[in-house]
Amino acid sequence: MWYHRLSHLHSRLQDLLKGGVIYPALPQPNFKSLLPLAVHWHHTASKSLTCAWQQHEDHFELKYANTVMRFDYVWLRDHCRSASCYNSKTHQRSLDTASVDLCIKPKTIRLDETTLFFTWPDGHVTKYDLNWLVKNSYEGQKQKVIQPRILWNAEIYQQAQVPSVDCQSFLETNEGLKKFLQNFLLYGIAFVENVPPTQEHTEKLAERISLIRETIYGRMWYFTSDFSRGDTAYTKLALDRHTDTTYFQEPCGIQVFHCLKHEGTGGRTLLVDGFYAAEQVLQKAPEEFELLSKVPLKHEYIEDVGECHNHMIGIGPVLNIYPWNKELYLIR
């Protein structure tokens, strides 16, 4: 029954291409309900932002920038950025986490402007900027979007008139590369024009973006409709909307396509914003969105053609979301 329902929902992702979605606002905790009757808070004003904090027996509680945050003392000691605890050149911890007493708590806490100072039982002092604490708190992460996106269908994308980037500008200037990356990160697709039709030039462009990943197809590959591999892409059959490499444990994040030669008719490129479609599911059928984001499926690629014998298996839900803020980041 679950299989049939998932198959039905998977097909709906391809059809839902209009409308928008409004994320429900995250509930704000009742600040007063968190406090015992006899608790006394420390209040101060910091650059027009009110700061209030309370030292509990097993944790530190902070109210700042409209956010109520809780920090375990072990976490605060372990994340100390002093020279003896953290190597700022390598961005790696020097402190041995196992050496921190699990029952540790600070002797004193004081605030100076926008910096909190914790003095520990051994006399060591840890200092934290208030904004750093907001950014790295569990509560702050819930309010933060990891990757802002512009969701689109055909009409929205056409109206946006997203410009392409010239090959020379892309390769030789930081501004050209920046323009391409901005388009790619916001829309999920981006175009480079006037690229010489060779595999070598395609590789050069790909290396300008990132490292090229080795796969079962090789590092770079050339394909045409000759069925040299056991994949529909190597035939003359049309490919409808789909995502590639779902059978990898970590599907490819960026794919680069370059048409080197075209003869005859056909070969139309169809691009769909899967994140837009997923948001339609979230708006119209939130319980089905939850199902698609929680139930892991086995994604397989089986190939037995010529000398190519591969059986790849990747396991994961159709929709992958960050658990702390429910942000969608990957579609299989």
Coordinates of N, CA and C in Angstrom, one line a residue, residues 62-174:
L62 N 19.5 32.5 27.5 CA 19.8 33.9 27.0 C 18.6 34.3 26.2
K63 N 18.2 35.6 26.4 CA 17.2 36.2 25.5 C 17.8 37.4 24.8
Y64 N 17.9 37.3 23.5 CA 18.5 38.4 22.7 C 18.1 38.3 21.3
A65 N 17.9 39.4 20.7 CA 17.5 39.5 19.3 C 16.2 38.7 19.0
N66 N 15.2 38.9 20.0 CA 13.9 38.2 19.9 C 14.0 36.7 19.8
T67 N 15.1 36.2 20.4 CA 15.3 34.7 20.4 C 15.6 34.3 21.9
V68 N 14.9 33.3 22.3 CA 15.2 32.7 23.6 C 16.1 31.4 23.4
M69 N 17.3 31.4 23.9 CA 18.2 30.3 23.7 C 18.6 29.6 24.9
R70 N 18.9 28.3 24.8 CA 19.5 27.5 25.9 C 20.8 26.9 25.5
F71 N 21.8 27.1 26.3 CA 23.1 26.5 26.0 C 23.6 25.6 27.2
D72 N 23.9 24.4 26.9 CA 24.5 23.5 27.9 C 25.9 24.1 28.3
Y73 N 26.3 24.0 29.5 CA 27.6 24.5 29.9 C 28.7 23.7 29.3
V74 N 28.6 22.4 29.1 CA 29.6 21.6 28.4 C 29.8 22.2 27.0
W75 N 28.7 22.5 26.3 CA 28.8 23.0 25.0 C 29.6 24.4 25.0
L76 N 29.2 25.2 25.9 CA 29.9 26.5 26.0 C 31.4 26.4 26.2
R77 N 31.8 25.5 27.1 CA 33.2 25.3 27.4 C 33.9 24.7 26.2
D78 N 33.2 23.7 25.6 CA 33.8 23.0 24.4 C 34.0 23.9 23.2
H79 N 33.2 24.9 23.0 CA 33.3 25.7 21.9 C 34.1 27.0 22.1
C80 N 34.8 27.0 23.2 CA 35.7 28.2 23.5 C 36.6 28.5 22.3
R81 N 36.7 29.8 22.0 CA 37.6 30.2 20.9 C 38.9 30.9 21.3
S82 N 39.3 30.6 22.5 CA 40.5 31.2 23.0 C 41.7 30.5 22.3
A83 N 42.9 31.1 22.3 CA 44.0 30.6 21.6 C 44.4 29.2 22.1
S84 N 44.2 28.9 23.4 CA 44.6 27.6 23.9 C 43.6 26.5 23.6
C85 N 42.4 26.9 23.2 CA 41.3 25.9 22.9 C 41.0 25.8 21.4
Y86 N 41.4 26.7 20.6 CA 41.0 26.7 19.2 C 42.1 27.3 18.4
N87 N 42.4 26.6 17.3 CA 43.4 27.1 16.3 C 42.7 27.9 15.2
S88 N 42.8 29.2 15.3 CA 42.1 30.0 14.3 C 42.7 29.9 12.9
K89 N 43.9 29.5 12.8 CA 44.5 29.3 11.4 C 43.9 28.1 10.7
T90 N 43.7 27.0 11.4 CA 43.2 25.8 10.8 C 41.7 25.6 11.0
H91 N 41.1 26.5 11.9 CA 39.7 26.4 12.3 C 39.4 25.0 12.9
Q92 N 40.3 24.6 13.7 CA 40.1 23.3 14.4 C 40.2 23.4 15.9
R93 N 39.5 22.6 16.6 CA 39.5 22.6 18.1 C 40.9 22.1 18.6
S94 N 41.4 22.7 19.6 CA 42.6 22.2 20.2 C 42.3 21.6 21.6
L95 N 41.2 22.0 22.1 CA 40.7 21.5 23.4 C 40.3 20.0 23.3
D96 N 40.7 19.2 24.2 CA 40.3 17.8 24.2 C 38.9 17.7 24.9
T97 N 37.9 17.5 24.1 CA 36.5 17.5 24.6 C 36.3 16.5 25.8
A98 N 37.0 15.4 25.7 CA 36.8 14.4 26.8 C 37.4 14.9 28.1
S99 N 38.1 16.0 28.1 CA 38.7 16.5 29.3 C 37.7 17.4 30.0
V100 N 36.6 17.8 29.4 CA 35.7 18.7 30.0 C 34.8 18.0 30.9
D101 N 34.7 18.4 32.2 CA 33.8 17.9 33.2 C 32.3 18.0 32.7
L102 N 31.6 16.9 32.7 CA 30.2 16.9 32.2 C 29.3 17.7 33.1
C103 N 29.8 17.9 34.4 CA 29.0 18.7 35.3 C 29.5 20.1 35.5
I104 N 30.3 20.5 34.5 CA 30.9 21.9 34.7 C 29.9 23.0 34.6
K105 N 30.1 24.0 35.3 CA 29.3 25.2 35.2 C 30.2 26.4 35.6
P106 N 30.0 27.6 35.0 CA 30.9 28.7 35.3 C 30.7 29.3 36.7
K107 N 31.9 29.8 37.2 CA 31.9 30.5 38.5 C 31.2 31.8 38.4
T108 N 31.5 32.6 37.3 CA 30.9 33.9 37.1 C 30.6 34.1 35.6
I109 N 29.6 34.9 35.4 CA 29.2 35.3 34.0 C 29.0 36.8 34.0
R110 N 29.6 37.5 33.1 CA 29.4 39.0 33.0 C 29.2 39.4 31.5
L111 N 28.6 40.5 31.3 CA 28.3 41.0 29.9 C 29.0 42.3 29.8
D112 N 29.8 42.5 28.7 CA 30.4 43.8 28.4 C 30.0 44.2 27.0
E113 N 29.2 45.2 26.9 CA 28.6 45.6 25.6 C 27.9 44.4 24.9
T114 N 28.6 43.8 23.9 CA 28.0 42.7 23.1 C 28.7 41.4 23.4
T115 N 29.5 41.3 24.4 CA 30.3 40.1 24.7 C 30.0 39.5 26.0
L116 N 29.8 38.2 26.1 CA 29.6 37.5 27.3 C 30.9 36.8 27.7
F117 N 31.2 36.9 29.0 CA 32.4 36.3 29.5 C 32.1 35.3 30.6
F118 N 32.6 34.0 30.4 CA 32.3 32.9 31.3 C 33.7 32.6 32.0
T119 N 33.7 32.6 33.3 CA 34.9 32.2 34.0 C 34.6 30.9 34.6
W120 N 35.4 29.9 34.3 CA 35.2 28.5 34.6 C 36.0 28.2 36.0
P121 N 35.7 27.1 36.6 CA 36.2 26.7 37.9 C 37.8 26.8 38.0
D122 N 38.4 26.4 36.8 CA 39.9 26.4 36.8 C 40.5 27.8 36.5
G123 N 39.6 28.8 36.4 CA 40.1 30.2 36.1 C 40.1 30.5 34.6
H124 N 39.9 29.6 33.7 CA 39.9 29.9 32.3 C 38.7 30.7 31.9
V125 N 38.9 31.7 31.0 CA 37.8 32.6 30.6 C 37.5 32.3 29.1
T126 N 36.2 32.1 28.9 CA 35.6 32.0 27.5 C 34.8 33.2 27.2
K127 N 35.0 33.8 26.1 CA 34.1 34.9 25.7 C 33.4 34.6 24.4
Y128 N 32.1 35.1 24.3 CA 31.3 34.9 23.2 C 30.6 36.2 22.8
D129 N 30.6 36.5 21.5 CA 29.8 37.6 21.0 C 28.3 37.2 21.0
L130 N 27.5 38.1 21.3 CA 26.0 37.7 21.4 C 25.5 37.3 20.0
N131 N 25.9 37.9 19.0 CA 25.4 37.5 17.7 C 25.9 36.2 17.3
W132 N 27.1 35.8 17.7 CA 27.7 34.5 17.4 C 26.8 33.4 18.1
L133 N 26.4 33.7 19.3 CA 25.6 32.7 20.1 C 24.2 32.6 19.4
V134 N 23.7 33.7 18.9 CA 22.4 33.6 18.2 C 22.5 32.7 16.9
K135 N 23.6 33.0 16.2 CA 23.8 32.3 14.9 C 24.0 30.8 15.2
N136 N 24.7 30.4 16.2 CA 25.1 29.0 16.5 C 24.2 28.3 17.5
S137 N 23.2 28.9 18.0 CA 22.3 28.2 18.9 C 21.3 27.4 18.1
Y138 N 20.7 26.4 18.8 CA 19.7 25.5 18.2 C 18.5 26.4 17.7
E139 N 18.2 27.3 18.6 CA 17.0 28.1 18.3 C 17.3 29.1 17.1
G140 N 18.5 29.6 17.0 CA 18.9 30.4 15.9 C 18.9 29.7 14.6
Q141 N 19.4 28.4 14.6 CA 19.4 27.6 13.4 C 18.0 27.3 12.9
K142 N 17.0 27.2 13.7 CA 15.7 26.9 13.3 C 15.1 28.1 12.5
Q143 N 15.6 29.3 12.7 CA 15.1 30.5 12.0 C 15.9 30.8 10.8
K144 N 17.0 30.1 10.5 CA 18.0 30.4 9.5 C 17.7 29.6 8.2
V145 N 17.7 30.2 7.1 CA 17.6 29.5 5.8 C 19.0 29.2 5.3
I146 N 19.3 27.9 5.0 CA 20.7 27.6 4.6 C 21.0 28.1 3.2
Q147 N 20.0 27.8 2.3 CA 20.2 28.3 0.9 C 19.0 29.0 0.4
P148 N 19.0 30.3 0.3 CA 17.9 31.0 -0.3 C 17.7 30.7 -1.7
R149 N 16.4 30.5 -2.1 CA 16.1 30.1 -3.5 C 15.0 31.0 -4.1
I150 N 15.0 31.1 -5.4 CA 13.8 31.7 -6.1 C 13.2 30.5 -6.8
L151 N 11.9 30.2 -6.4 CA 11.2 29.1 -7.0 C 10.5 29.5 -8.3
W152 N 10.5 28.7 -9.3 CA 10.0 29.1 -10.6 C 9.2 28.0 -11.3
N153 N 8.3 28.5 -12.2 CA 7.8 27.6 -13.2 C 8.1 28.3 -14.5
A154 N 7.6 27.9 -15.7 CA 8.0 28.5 -16.9 C 7.7 30.0 -17.0
E155 N 6.5 30.4 -16.5 CA 6.1 31.8 -16.6 C 7.0 32.6 -15.7
I156 N 7.3 32.2 -14.5 CA 8.1 33.0 -13.6 C 9.5 33.1 -14.1
Y157 N 10.1 32.0 -14.7 CA 11.5 32.1 -15.2 C 11.6 33.0 -16.4
Q158 N 10.6 32.9 -17.3 CA 10.6 33.8 -18.5 C 10.5 35.2 -18.1
Q159 N 9.7 35.6 -17.1 CA 9.5 36.9 -16.7 C 10.8 37.5 -16.0
A160 N 11.5 36.6 -15.3 CA 12.7 37.0 -14.6 C 13.8 37.4 -15.6
Q161 N 13.8 36.9 -16.8 CA 14.8 37.2 -17.8 C 16.2 37.1 -17.2
V162 N 16.5 35.9 -16.7 CA 17.8 35.6 -16.1 C 18.9 35.6 -17.2
P163 N 19.9 36.5 -17.1 CA 20.9 36.6 -18.2 C 21.9 35.4 -18.1
S164 N 22.4 35.0 -19.3 CA 23.4 34.0 -19.3 C 24.8 34.7 -19.2
V165 N 25.8 34.0 -19.1 CA 27.2 34.6 -18.9 C 28.0 34.2 -20.1
D166 N 28.8 35.1 -20.7 CA 29.7 34.8 -21.8 C 30.8 33.9 -21.3
C167 N 31.3 33.0 -22.1 CA 32.3 32.1 -21.8 C 33.6 32.8 -21.4
Q168 N 34.0 33.8 -22.1 CA 35.3 34.5 -21.8 C 35.2 35.2 -20.5
S169 N 34.1 35.8 -20.2 CA 33.9 36.5 -18.9 C 33.8 35.5 -17.8
F170 N 33.2 34.4 -18.0 CA 33.1 33.3 -17.0 C 34.5 32.8 -16.6
L171 N 35.3 32.6 -17.6 CA 36.7 32.0 -17.4 C 37.7 32.9 -16.9
E172 N 37.6 34.2 -17.3 CA 38.7 35.1 -17.0 C 38.4 36.2 -16.0
T173 N 37.1 36.3 -15.6 CA 36.8 37.4 -14.6 C 36.1 36.8 -13.4
N174 N 36.3 37.4 -12.2 CA 35.6 36.9 -11.0 C 34.1 37.4 -11.1

